[in-house]
Coordinates of C-alpha atoms and ligand atoms in Angstrom, one line a residue:
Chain A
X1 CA -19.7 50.3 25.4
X2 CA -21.1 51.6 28.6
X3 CA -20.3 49.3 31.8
X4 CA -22.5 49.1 34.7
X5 CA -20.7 49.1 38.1
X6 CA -21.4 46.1 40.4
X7 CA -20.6 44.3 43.2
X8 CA -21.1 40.9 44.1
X9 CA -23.5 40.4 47.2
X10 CA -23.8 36.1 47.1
X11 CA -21.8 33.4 45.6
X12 CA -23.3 29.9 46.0
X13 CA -21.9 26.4 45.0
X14 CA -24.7 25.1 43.2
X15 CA -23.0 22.0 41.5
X16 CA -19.3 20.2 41.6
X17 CA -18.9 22.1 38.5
X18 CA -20.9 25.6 38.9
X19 CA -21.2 28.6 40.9
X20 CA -24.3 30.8 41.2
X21 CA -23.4 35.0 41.4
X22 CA -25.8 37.5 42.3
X23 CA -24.7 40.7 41.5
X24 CA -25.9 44.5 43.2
X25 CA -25.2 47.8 41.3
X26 CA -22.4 49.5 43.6
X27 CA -24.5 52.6 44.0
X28 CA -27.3 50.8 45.5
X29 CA -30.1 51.8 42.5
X30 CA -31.9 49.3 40.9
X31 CA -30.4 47.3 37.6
X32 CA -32.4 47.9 34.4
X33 CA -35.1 45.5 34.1
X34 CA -34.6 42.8 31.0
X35 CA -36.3 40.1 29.0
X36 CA -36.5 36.4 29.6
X37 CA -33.2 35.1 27.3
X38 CA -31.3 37.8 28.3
X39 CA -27.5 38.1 28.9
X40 CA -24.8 40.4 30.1
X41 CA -20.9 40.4 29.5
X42 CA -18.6 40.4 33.0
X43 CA -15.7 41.8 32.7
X44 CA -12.7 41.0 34.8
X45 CA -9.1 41.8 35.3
X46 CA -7.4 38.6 35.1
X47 CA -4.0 39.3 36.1
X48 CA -3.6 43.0 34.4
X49 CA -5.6 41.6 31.3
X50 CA -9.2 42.3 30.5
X51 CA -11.4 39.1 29.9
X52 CA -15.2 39.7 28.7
X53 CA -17.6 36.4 29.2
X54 CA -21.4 36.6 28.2
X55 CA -23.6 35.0 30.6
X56 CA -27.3 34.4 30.5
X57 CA -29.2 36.8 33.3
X58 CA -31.0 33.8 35.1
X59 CA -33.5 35.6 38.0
X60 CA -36.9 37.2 37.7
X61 CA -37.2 39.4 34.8
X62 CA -38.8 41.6 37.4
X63 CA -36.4 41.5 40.3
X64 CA -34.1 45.1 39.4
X65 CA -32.7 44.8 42.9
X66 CA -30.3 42.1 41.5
X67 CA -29.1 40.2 38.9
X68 CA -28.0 36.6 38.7
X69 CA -25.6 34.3 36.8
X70 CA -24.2 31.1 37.2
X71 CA -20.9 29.8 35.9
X72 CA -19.6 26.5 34.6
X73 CA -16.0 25.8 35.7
X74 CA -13.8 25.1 32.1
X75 CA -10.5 23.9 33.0
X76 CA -9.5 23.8 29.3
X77 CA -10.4 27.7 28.5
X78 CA -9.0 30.6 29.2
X79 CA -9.4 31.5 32.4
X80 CA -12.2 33.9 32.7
X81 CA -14.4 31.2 34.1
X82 CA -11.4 29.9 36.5
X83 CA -11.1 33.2 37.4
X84 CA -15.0 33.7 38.6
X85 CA -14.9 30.5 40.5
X86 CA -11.0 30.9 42.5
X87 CA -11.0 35.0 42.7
X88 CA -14.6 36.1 43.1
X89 CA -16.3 36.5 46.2
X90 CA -18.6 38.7 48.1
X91 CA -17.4 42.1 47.7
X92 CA -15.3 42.0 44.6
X93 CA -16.4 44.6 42.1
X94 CA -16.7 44.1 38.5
X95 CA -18.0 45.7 35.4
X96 CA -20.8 44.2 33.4
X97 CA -22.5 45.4 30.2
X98 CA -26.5 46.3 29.9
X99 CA -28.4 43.4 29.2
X100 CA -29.0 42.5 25.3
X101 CA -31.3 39.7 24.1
X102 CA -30.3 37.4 21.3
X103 CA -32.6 34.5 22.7
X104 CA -36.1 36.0 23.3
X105 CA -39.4 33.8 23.3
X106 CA -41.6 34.2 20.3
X107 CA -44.4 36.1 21.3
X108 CA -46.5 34.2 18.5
X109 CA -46.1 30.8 20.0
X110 CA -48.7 28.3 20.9
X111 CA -46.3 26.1 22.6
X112 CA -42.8 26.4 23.9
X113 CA -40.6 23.1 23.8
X114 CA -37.1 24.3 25.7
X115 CA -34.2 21.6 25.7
X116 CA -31.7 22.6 28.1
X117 CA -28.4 20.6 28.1
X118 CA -26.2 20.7 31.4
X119 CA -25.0 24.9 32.0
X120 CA -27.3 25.3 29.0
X121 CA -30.1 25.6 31.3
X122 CA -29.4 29.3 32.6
X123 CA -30.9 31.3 29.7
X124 CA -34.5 29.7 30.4
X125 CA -33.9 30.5 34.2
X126 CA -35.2 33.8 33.8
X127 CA -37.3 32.4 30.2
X128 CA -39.1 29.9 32.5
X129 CA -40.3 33.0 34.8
X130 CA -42.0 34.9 31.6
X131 CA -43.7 31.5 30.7
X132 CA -45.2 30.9 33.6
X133 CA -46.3 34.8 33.9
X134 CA -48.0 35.0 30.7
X135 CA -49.5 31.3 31.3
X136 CA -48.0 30.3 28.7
X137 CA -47.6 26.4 27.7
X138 CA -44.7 25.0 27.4
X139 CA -42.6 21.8 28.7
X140 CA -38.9 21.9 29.5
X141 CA -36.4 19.2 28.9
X142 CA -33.2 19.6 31.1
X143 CA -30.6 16.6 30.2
X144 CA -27.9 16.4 32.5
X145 CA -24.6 14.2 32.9
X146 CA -25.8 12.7 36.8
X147 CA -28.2 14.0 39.3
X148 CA -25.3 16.2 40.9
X149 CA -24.6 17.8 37.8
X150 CA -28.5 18.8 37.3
X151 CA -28.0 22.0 38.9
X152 CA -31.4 24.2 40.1
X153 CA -33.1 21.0 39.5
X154 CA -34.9 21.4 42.3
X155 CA -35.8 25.0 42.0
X156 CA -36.8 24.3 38.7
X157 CA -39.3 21.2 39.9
X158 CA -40.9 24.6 41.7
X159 CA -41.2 26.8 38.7
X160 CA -42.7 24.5 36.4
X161 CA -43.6 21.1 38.3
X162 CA -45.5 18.7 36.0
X163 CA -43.7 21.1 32.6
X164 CA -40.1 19.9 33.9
X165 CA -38.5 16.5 32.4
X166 CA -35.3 15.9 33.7
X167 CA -32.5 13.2 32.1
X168 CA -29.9 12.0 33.7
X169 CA -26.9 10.4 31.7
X170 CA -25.8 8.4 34.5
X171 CA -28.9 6.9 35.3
X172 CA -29.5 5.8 31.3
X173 CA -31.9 8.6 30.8
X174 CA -32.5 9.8 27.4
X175 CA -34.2 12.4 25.9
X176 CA -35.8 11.1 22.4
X177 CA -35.8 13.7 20.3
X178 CA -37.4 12.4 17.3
X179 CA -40.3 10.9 19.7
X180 CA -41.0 14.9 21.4
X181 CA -40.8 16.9 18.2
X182 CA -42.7 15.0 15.9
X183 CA -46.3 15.0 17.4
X184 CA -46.6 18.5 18.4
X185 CA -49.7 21.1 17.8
X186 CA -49.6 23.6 15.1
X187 CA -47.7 26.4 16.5
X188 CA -45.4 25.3 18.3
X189 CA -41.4 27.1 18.8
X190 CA -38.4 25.1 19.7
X191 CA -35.5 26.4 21.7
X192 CA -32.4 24.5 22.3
X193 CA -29.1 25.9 24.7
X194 CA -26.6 23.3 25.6
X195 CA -23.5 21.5 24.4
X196 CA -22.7 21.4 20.1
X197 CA -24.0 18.3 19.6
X198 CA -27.4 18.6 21.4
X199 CA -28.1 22.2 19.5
X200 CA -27.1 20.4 16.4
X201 CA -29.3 17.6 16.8
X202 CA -32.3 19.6 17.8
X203 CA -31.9 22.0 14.5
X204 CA -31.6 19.0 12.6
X205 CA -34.5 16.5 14.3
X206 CA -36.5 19.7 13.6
X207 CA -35.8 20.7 10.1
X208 CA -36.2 17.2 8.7
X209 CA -39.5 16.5 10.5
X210 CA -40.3 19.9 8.6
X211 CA -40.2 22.8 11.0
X212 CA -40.3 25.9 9.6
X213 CA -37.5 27.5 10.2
X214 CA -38.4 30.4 12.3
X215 CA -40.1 27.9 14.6
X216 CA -36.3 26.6 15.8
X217 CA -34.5 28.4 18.1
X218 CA -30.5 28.0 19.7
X219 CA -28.4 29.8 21.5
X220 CA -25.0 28.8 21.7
X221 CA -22.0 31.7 23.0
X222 CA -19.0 30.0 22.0
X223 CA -15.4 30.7 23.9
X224 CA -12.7 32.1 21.9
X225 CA -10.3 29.1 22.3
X226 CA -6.7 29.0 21.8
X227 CA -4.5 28.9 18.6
X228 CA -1.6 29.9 16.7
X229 CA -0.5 33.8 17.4
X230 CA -0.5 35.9 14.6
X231 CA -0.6 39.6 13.4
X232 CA -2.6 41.9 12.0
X233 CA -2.9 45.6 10.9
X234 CA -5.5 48.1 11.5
X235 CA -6.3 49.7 8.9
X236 CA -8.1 53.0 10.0
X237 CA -6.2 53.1 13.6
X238 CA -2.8 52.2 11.2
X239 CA -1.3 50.2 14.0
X240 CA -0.3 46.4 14.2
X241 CA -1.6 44.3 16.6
X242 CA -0.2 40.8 18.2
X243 CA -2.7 38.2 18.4
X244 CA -1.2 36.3 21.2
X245 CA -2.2 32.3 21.3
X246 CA -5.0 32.2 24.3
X247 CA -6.5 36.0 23.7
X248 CA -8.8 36.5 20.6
X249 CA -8.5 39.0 18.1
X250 CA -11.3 41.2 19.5
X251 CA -9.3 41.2 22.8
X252 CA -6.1 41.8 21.5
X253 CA -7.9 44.8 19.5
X254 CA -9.6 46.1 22.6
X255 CA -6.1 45.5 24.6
X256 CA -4.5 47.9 21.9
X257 CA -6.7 50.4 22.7
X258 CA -9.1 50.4 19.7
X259 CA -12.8 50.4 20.1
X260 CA -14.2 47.5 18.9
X261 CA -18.4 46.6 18.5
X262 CA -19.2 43.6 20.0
X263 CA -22.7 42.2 21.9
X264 CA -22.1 38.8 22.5
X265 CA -18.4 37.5 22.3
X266 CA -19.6 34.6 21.3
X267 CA -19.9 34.2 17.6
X268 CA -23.6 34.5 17.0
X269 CA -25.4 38.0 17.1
X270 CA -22.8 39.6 14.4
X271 CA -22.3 43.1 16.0
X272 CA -18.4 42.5 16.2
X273 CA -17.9 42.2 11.9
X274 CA -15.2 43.8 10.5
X275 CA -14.1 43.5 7.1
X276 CA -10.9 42.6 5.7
X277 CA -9.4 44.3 3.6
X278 CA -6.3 42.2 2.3
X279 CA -4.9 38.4 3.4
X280 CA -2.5 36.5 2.5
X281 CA -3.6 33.1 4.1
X282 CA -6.8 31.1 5.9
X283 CA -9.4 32.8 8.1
X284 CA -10.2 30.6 10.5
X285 CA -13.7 31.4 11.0
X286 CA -15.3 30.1 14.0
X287 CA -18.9 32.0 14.1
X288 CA -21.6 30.6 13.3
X289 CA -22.9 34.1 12.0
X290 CA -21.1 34.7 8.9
X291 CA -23.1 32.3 6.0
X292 CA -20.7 29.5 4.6
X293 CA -20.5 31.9 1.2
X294 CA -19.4 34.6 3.2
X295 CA -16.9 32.7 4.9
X296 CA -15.0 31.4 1.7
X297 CA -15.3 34.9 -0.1
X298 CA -13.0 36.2 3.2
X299 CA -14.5 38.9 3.0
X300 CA -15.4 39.7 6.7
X301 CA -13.7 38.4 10.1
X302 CA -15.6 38.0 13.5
X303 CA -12.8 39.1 15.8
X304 CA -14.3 37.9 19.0
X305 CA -14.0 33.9 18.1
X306 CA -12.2 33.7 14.9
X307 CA -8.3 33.7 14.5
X308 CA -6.0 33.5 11.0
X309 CA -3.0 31.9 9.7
X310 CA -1.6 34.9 7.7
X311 CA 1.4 36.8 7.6
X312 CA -0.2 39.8 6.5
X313 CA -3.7 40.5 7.7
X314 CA -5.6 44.1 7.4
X315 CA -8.7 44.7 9.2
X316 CA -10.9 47.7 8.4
X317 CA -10.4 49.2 11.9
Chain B
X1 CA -45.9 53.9 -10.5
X2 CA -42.5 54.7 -10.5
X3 CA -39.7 52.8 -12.2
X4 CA -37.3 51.3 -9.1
X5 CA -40.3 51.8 -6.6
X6 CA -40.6 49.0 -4.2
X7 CA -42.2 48.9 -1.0
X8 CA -41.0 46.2 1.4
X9 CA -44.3 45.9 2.8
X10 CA -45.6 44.3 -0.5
X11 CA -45.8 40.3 -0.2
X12 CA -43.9 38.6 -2.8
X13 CA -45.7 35.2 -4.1
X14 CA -43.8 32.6 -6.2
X15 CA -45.2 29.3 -7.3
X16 CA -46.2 26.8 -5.8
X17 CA -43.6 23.8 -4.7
X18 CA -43.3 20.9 -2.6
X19 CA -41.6 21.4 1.1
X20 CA -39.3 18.0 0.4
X21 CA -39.0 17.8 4.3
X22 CA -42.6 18.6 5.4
X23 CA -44.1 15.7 6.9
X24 CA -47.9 16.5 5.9
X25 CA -49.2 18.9 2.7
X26 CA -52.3 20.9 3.4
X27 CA -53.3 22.7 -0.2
X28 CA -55.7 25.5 -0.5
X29 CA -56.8 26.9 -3.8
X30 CA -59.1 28.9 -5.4
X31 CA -60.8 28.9 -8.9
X32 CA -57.7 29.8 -11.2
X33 CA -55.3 28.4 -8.3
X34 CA -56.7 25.0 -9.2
X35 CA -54.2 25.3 -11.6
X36 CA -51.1 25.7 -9.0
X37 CA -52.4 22.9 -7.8
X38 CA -52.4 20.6 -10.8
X39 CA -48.4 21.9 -11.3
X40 CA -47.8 20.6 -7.9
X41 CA -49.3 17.4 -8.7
X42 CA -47.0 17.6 -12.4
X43 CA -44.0 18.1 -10.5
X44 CA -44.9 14.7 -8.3
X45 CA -47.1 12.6 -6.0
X46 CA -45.6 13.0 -2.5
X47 CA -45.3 10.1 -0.1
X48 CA -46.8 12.0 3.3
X49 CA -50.5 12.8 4.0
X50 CA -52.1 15.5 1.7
X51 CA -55.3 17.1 2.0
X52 CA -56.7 19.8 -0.8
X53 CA -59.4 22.3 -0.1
X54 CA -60.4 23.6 -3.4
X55 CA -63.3 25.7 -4.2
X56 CA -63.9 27.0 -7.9
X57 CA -64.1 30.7 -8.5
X58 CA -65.7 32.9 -11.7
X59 CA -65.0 31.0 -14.2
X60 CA -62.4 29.3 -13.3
X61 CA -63.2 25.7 -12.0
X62 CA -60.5 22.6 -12.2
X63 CA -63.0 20.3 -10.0
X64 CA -63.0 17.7 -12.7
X65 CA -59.4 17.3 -13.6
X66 CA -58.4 17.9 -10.0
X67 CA -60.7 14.9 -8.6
X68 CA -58.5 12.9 -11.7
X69 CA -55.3 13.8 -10.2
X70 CA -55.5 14.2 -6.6
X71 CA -54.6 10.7 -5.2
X72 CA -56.9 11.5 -1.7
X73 CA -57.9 14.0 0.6
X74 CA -59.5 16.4 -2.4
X75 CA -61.8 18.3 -0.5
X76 CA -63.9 20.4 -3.4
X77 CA -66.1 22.9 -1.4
X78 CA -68.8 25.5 -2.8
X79 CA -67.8 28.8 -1.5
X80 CA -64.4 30.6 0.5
X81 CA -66.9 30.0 3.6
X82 CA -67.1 26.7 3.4
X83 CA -63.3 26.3 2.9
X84 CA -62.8 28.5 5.6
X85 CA -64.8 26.4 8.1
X86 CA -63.0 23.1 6.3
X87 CA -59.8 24.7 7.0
X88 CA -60.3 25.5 10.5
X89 CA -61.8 21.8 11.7
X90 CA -58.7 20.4 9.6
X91 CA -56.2 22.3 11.3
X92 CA -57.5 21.1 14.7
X93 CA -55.8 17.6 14.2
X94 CA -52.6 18.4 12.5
X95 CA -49.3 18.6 13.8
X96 CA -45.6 20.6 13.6
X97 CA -44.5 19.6 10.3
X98 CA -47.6 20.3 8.0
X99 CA -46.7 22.7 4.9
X100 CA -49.2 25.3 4.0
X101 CA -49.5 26.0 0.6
X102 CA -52.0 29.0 -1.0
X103 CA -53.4 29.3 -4.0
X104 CA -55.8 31.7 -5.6
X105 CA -56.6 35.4 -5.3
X106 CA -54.7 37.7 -2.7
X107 CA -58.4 38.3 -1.1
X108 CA -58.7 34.4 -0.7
X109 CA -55.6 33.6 0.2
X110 CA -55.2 36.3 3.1
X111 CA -58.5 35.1 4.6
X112 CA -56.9 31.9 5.0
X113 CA -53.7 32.9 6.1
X114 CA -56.0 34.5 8.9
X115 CA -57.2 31.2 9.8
X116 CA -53.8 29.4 9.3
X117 CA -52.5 32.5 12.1
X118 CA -55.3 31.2 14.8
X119 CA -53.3 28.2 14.9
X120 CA -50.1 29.7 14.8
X121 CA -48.8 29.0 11.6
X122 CA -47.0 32.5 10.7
X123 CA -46.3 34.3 7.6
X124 CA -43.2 32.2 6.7
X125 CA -45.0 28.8 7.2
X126 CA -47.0 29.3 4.4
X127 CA -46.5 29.0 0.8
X128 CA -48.5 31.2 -1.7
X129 CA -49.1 31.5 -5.2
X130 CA -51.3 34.7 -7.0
X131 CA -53.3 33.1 -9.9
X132 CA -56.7 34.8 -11.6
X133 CA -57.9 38.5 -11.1
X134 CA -54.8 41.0 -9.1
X135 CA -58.0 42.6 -7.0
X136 CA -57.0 44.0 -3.9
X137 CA -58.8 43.8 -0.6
X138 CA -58.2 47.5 1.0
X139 CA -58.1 48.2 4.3
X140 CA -59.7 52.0 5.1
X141 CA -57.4 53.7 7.9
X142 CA -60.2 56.1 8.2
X143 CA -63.2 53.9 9.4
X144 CA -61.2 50.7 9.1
X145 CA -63.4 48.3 6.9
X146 CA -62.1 46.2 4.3
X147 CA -63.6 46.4 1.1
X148 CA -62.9 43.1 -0.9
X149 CA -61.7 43.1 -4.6
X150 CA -60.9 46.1 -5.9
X151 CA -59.4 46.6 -9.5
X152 CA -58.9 50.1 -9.5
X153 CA -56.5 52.7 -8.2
X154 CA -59.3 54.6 -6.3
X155 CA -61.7 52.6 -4.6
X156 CA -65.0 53.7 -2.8
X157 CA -64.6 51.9 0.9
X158 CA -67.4 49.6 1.7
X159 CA -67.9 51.0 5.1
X160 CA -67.7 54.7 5.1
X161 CA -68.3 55.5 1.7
X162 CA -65.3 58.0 1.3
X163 CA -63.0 57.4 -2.0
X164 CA -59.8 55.8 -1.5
X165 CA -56.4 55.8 -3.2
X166 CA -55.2 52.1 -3.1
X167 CA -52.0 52.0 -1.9
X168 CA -49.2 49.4 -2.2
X169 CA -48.3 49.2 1.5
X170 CA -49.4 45.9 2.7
X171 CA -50.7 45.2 5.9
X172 CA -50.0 41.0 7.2
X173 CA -51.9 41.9 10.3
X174 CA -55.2 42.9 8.6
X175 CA -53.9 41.2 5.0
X176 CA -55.2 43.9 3.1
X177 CA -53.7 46.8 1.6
X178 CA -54.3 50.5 2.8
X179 CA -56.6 52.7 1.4
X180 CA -56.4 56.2 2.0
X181 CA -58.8 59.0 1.0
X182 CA -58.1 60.9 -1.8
X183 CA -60.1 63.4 -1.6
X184 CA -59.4 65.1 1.7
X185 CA -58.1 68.5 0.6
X186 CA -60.6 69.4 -2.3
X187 CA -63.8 67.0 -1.6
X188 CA -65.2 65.3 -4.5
X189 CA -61.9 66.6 -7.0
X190 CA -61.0 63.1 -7.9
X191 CA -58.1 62.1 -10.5
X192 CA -59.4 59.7 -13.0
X193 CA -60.3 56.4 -11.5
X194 CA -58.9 53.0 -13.9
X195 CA -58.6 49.6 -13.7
X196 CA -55.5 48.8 -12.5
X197 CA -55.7 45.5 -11.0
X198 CA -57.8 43.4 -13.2
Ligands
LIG401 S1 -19.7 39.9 19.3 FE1 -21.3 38.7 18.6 S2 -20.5 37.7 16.9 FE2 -18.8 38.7 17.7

């Protein structure tokens, strides 16, 4: 995959929790210019190891002179986001892939409800700025856990002023999901990015109150996590591979050398499927790409989130 | 037509069947599809709002039975007009969560899906059934009129006049199918022209 060059020209606390990147191309040309949605994978060295984290492009679709992300601080992951927050500063170069959109606006909506929970909130960033270009209606719901966890609230009372409900946990503040989706005109689209629970909810508030289902929308990048090690064997490349506990299978792939697909690292656009071609114990599928059929047939792996309990696992790679 | 053709632009109807989830029905039918609508009713009386636009067609009118079976909201209208301006003053009030379902020919129940699209009620929010007469509107991609209910595999195009092949390739957009004239190369040499779509 090709890897634009950048450096990093700002780095702003925004939150306890979150830092705010603004990244320049090293050779000084303007970035490629990208939809509303939109996000990009950083890679970074951590320690002689390649890590790869999608993040959602939050700045003006139409600002090429830079490009902006923010990053949530997990202590329990990896250490691609610790790594962002302790080790980059202004000046440190990295490599990030061309922009890809898995989370665009449907151009046929009336109405746009977006429900934003916590980090969630970065993919309308750049969202909010088509909205408002295009005149487009729309309202956005941004629930947080306390006031000083509702990062770019602020900035966000000045993009959209009246179109901006905020909830704060802390305060009691809750956002009634069943209340907003069931009275709204003909034509309206749904978008939900935040934590499990609150994407779940909205899919499923929706569907029962009878929303078609191309009128719901949710974007949800999941992290690889940690788990057993285990092996497997490339079929095509005939080598084996160690799966070590915290790297996924797409990483331990990629750290072997082989060329693997992959747009979003993240379980959900389906660009990194391979198949498998023999096992000898579970899958643990992790996506939420691969259809619950397709999971139990075992058919086909996504490397970048899913793991295995095997002792013999053969990838068609 | 060739055996194992299939164009993916053709649309694919089913019958007619309650969303279980949808938390209003909105029915539109036409003549013949008065009967979709009398299957839906067979099948069972649904708790949420309903409201049926039905206008009878030909010889096809279920008027009587339907004002029988439809427990409220049986709108029965004269002409595909009238339903149209029905429709359109109905839609105004209703809300995310309404079901669309379509019954009658493909001429009728494009128009309405045209309507139902003003609102923003797309393609896959709409449930449609082909009952009566399998007359295609066509769509000329030379002077770009439609010509309404056509039954046979060349068609003369109500605008232009020119003689058109009727194709299977289905535009949503314009919900009509394309026509294309047949008689470019060799004017006025034209195959045999039959019924094809009764
Ligand atoms: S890269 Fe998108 S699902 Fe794996």
């Amino acid at each position: 995959m090709s890897m634009i060059d950048i450096k990093v020209a700002a780095v702003e606390q925004v939150t306890p929790l979150v830092k705010h990147f603004t990244f320049v191309k090293r050779d000084g040309s303007p970035f490629p210019a990208f939809s509303g949605g939109s996000h990009v994978v950083v890679s970074m060295n951590v320690g002689g190891r390649v890590h790869r984290n999608p993040y959602s492009l939050m700045g003006s679709p139409a600002d090429t002179d830079a490009y902006h992300i923010s990053v949530r601080k997990q202590e329990q992951s990896r250490g691609g986001s610790v790594f962002m927050h302790e080790n980059v500063e202004v000046g440190t170069s990295l490599q990030i892939t061309y922009p890809v959109n898995l989370f665009s606006l449907a151009k046929k909506a009336h109405k746009h409800i977006l429900i934003a929970g916590g980090i969630g909130i970065t993919p309308f960033m750049s969202q909010l700025i088509d909205l408002n270009r295009l005149n487009a209606n729309f309202e956005l719901h941004y629930a947080f856990r306390s006031p000083e966890h509702g990062a770019f609230a602020d900035k966000l009372k000045a993009i959209c002023s009246d179109k901006l409900h905020c909830y704060a946990d802390s305060k009691g503040e809750r956002l009634d999901l069943l209340a907003l989706l069931s009275k709204q005109p003909l034509g309206t689209h749904v978008y939900v990015c935040g934590p499990n629970p609150m994407v779940v909810a909205v899919i499923e508030t929706a569907r029962n109150l009878g929303w078609p289902e191309n009128h719901i929308h949710s974007e949800q990048f999941l992290s690889p996590g940690i788990g057993e090690p285990f092996k497997i064997q490339l079929a095509k490349s005939n080598i084996e591979v160690h799966v070590p506990a915290e790297m996924s299978m797409l990483e331990a792939i990629e750290a072997a050398g082989v060329e693997a697909d992959y747009l979003c690292r993240g379980g959900v656009c389906g660009r990194c499927e391979v198949n498998v071609l023999e096992s000898d114990g579970a899958l643990l599928h992790h996506d939420h790409f691969l259809t619950d059929a397709e999971k139990a047939a075992g058919k086909k792996i996504m490397p970048c989130v899913s793991r295995a309990r095997c002792d013999r696992l053969v990838l068609d790679l | 037509m060739e055996r194992g053709y299939w164009i993916r632009s053709k649309p694919v109807y089913t019958s007619l069947l309650w969303h279980e989830k949808a938390t209003s029905h909105l029915v539109v039918a036409q003549g013949q599809g008065g009967m979709a609508v009398l299957k839906l009713f067979q099948l069972m009386h649904p708790k949420q709002a309903i409201t049926v636009l039905y206008t009878p067609y030909a010889e096809a009118d279920y008027s009587k039975t339907l004002v029988k079976v439809v427990p409220e909201g049986l709108h029965i209208l004269e002409a595909e007009q009238e339903v149209l301006a029905k429709l359109e003053s109905v839609l105004q009030g209703m809300c995310m969560g309404m079901r669309l379902y379509i019954a009658g020919s493909e001429d009728f129940m494009w128009s309405v899906a045209k309507v139902a699209n003003k609102f923003g009620i797309e393609d896959a929010g709409m449930m449609k059934e082909l009952t009566g007469t399998l007359a295609r509107p066509i769509y000329c991609v030379h002077c770009k009129a439609t010509t309404h209910g056509v039954t046979t595999n060349i068609g003369e195009c109500s605008g232009c006049g020119r003689m058109l092949f009727v194709r299977d390739h289905f535009s949503r957009q314009l919900g009509a199918y394309m026509g294309l004239m047949i008689d470019a190369e060799s004017p006025g040499e034209l195959p045999e022209i039959e019924e094809i779509y009764p």
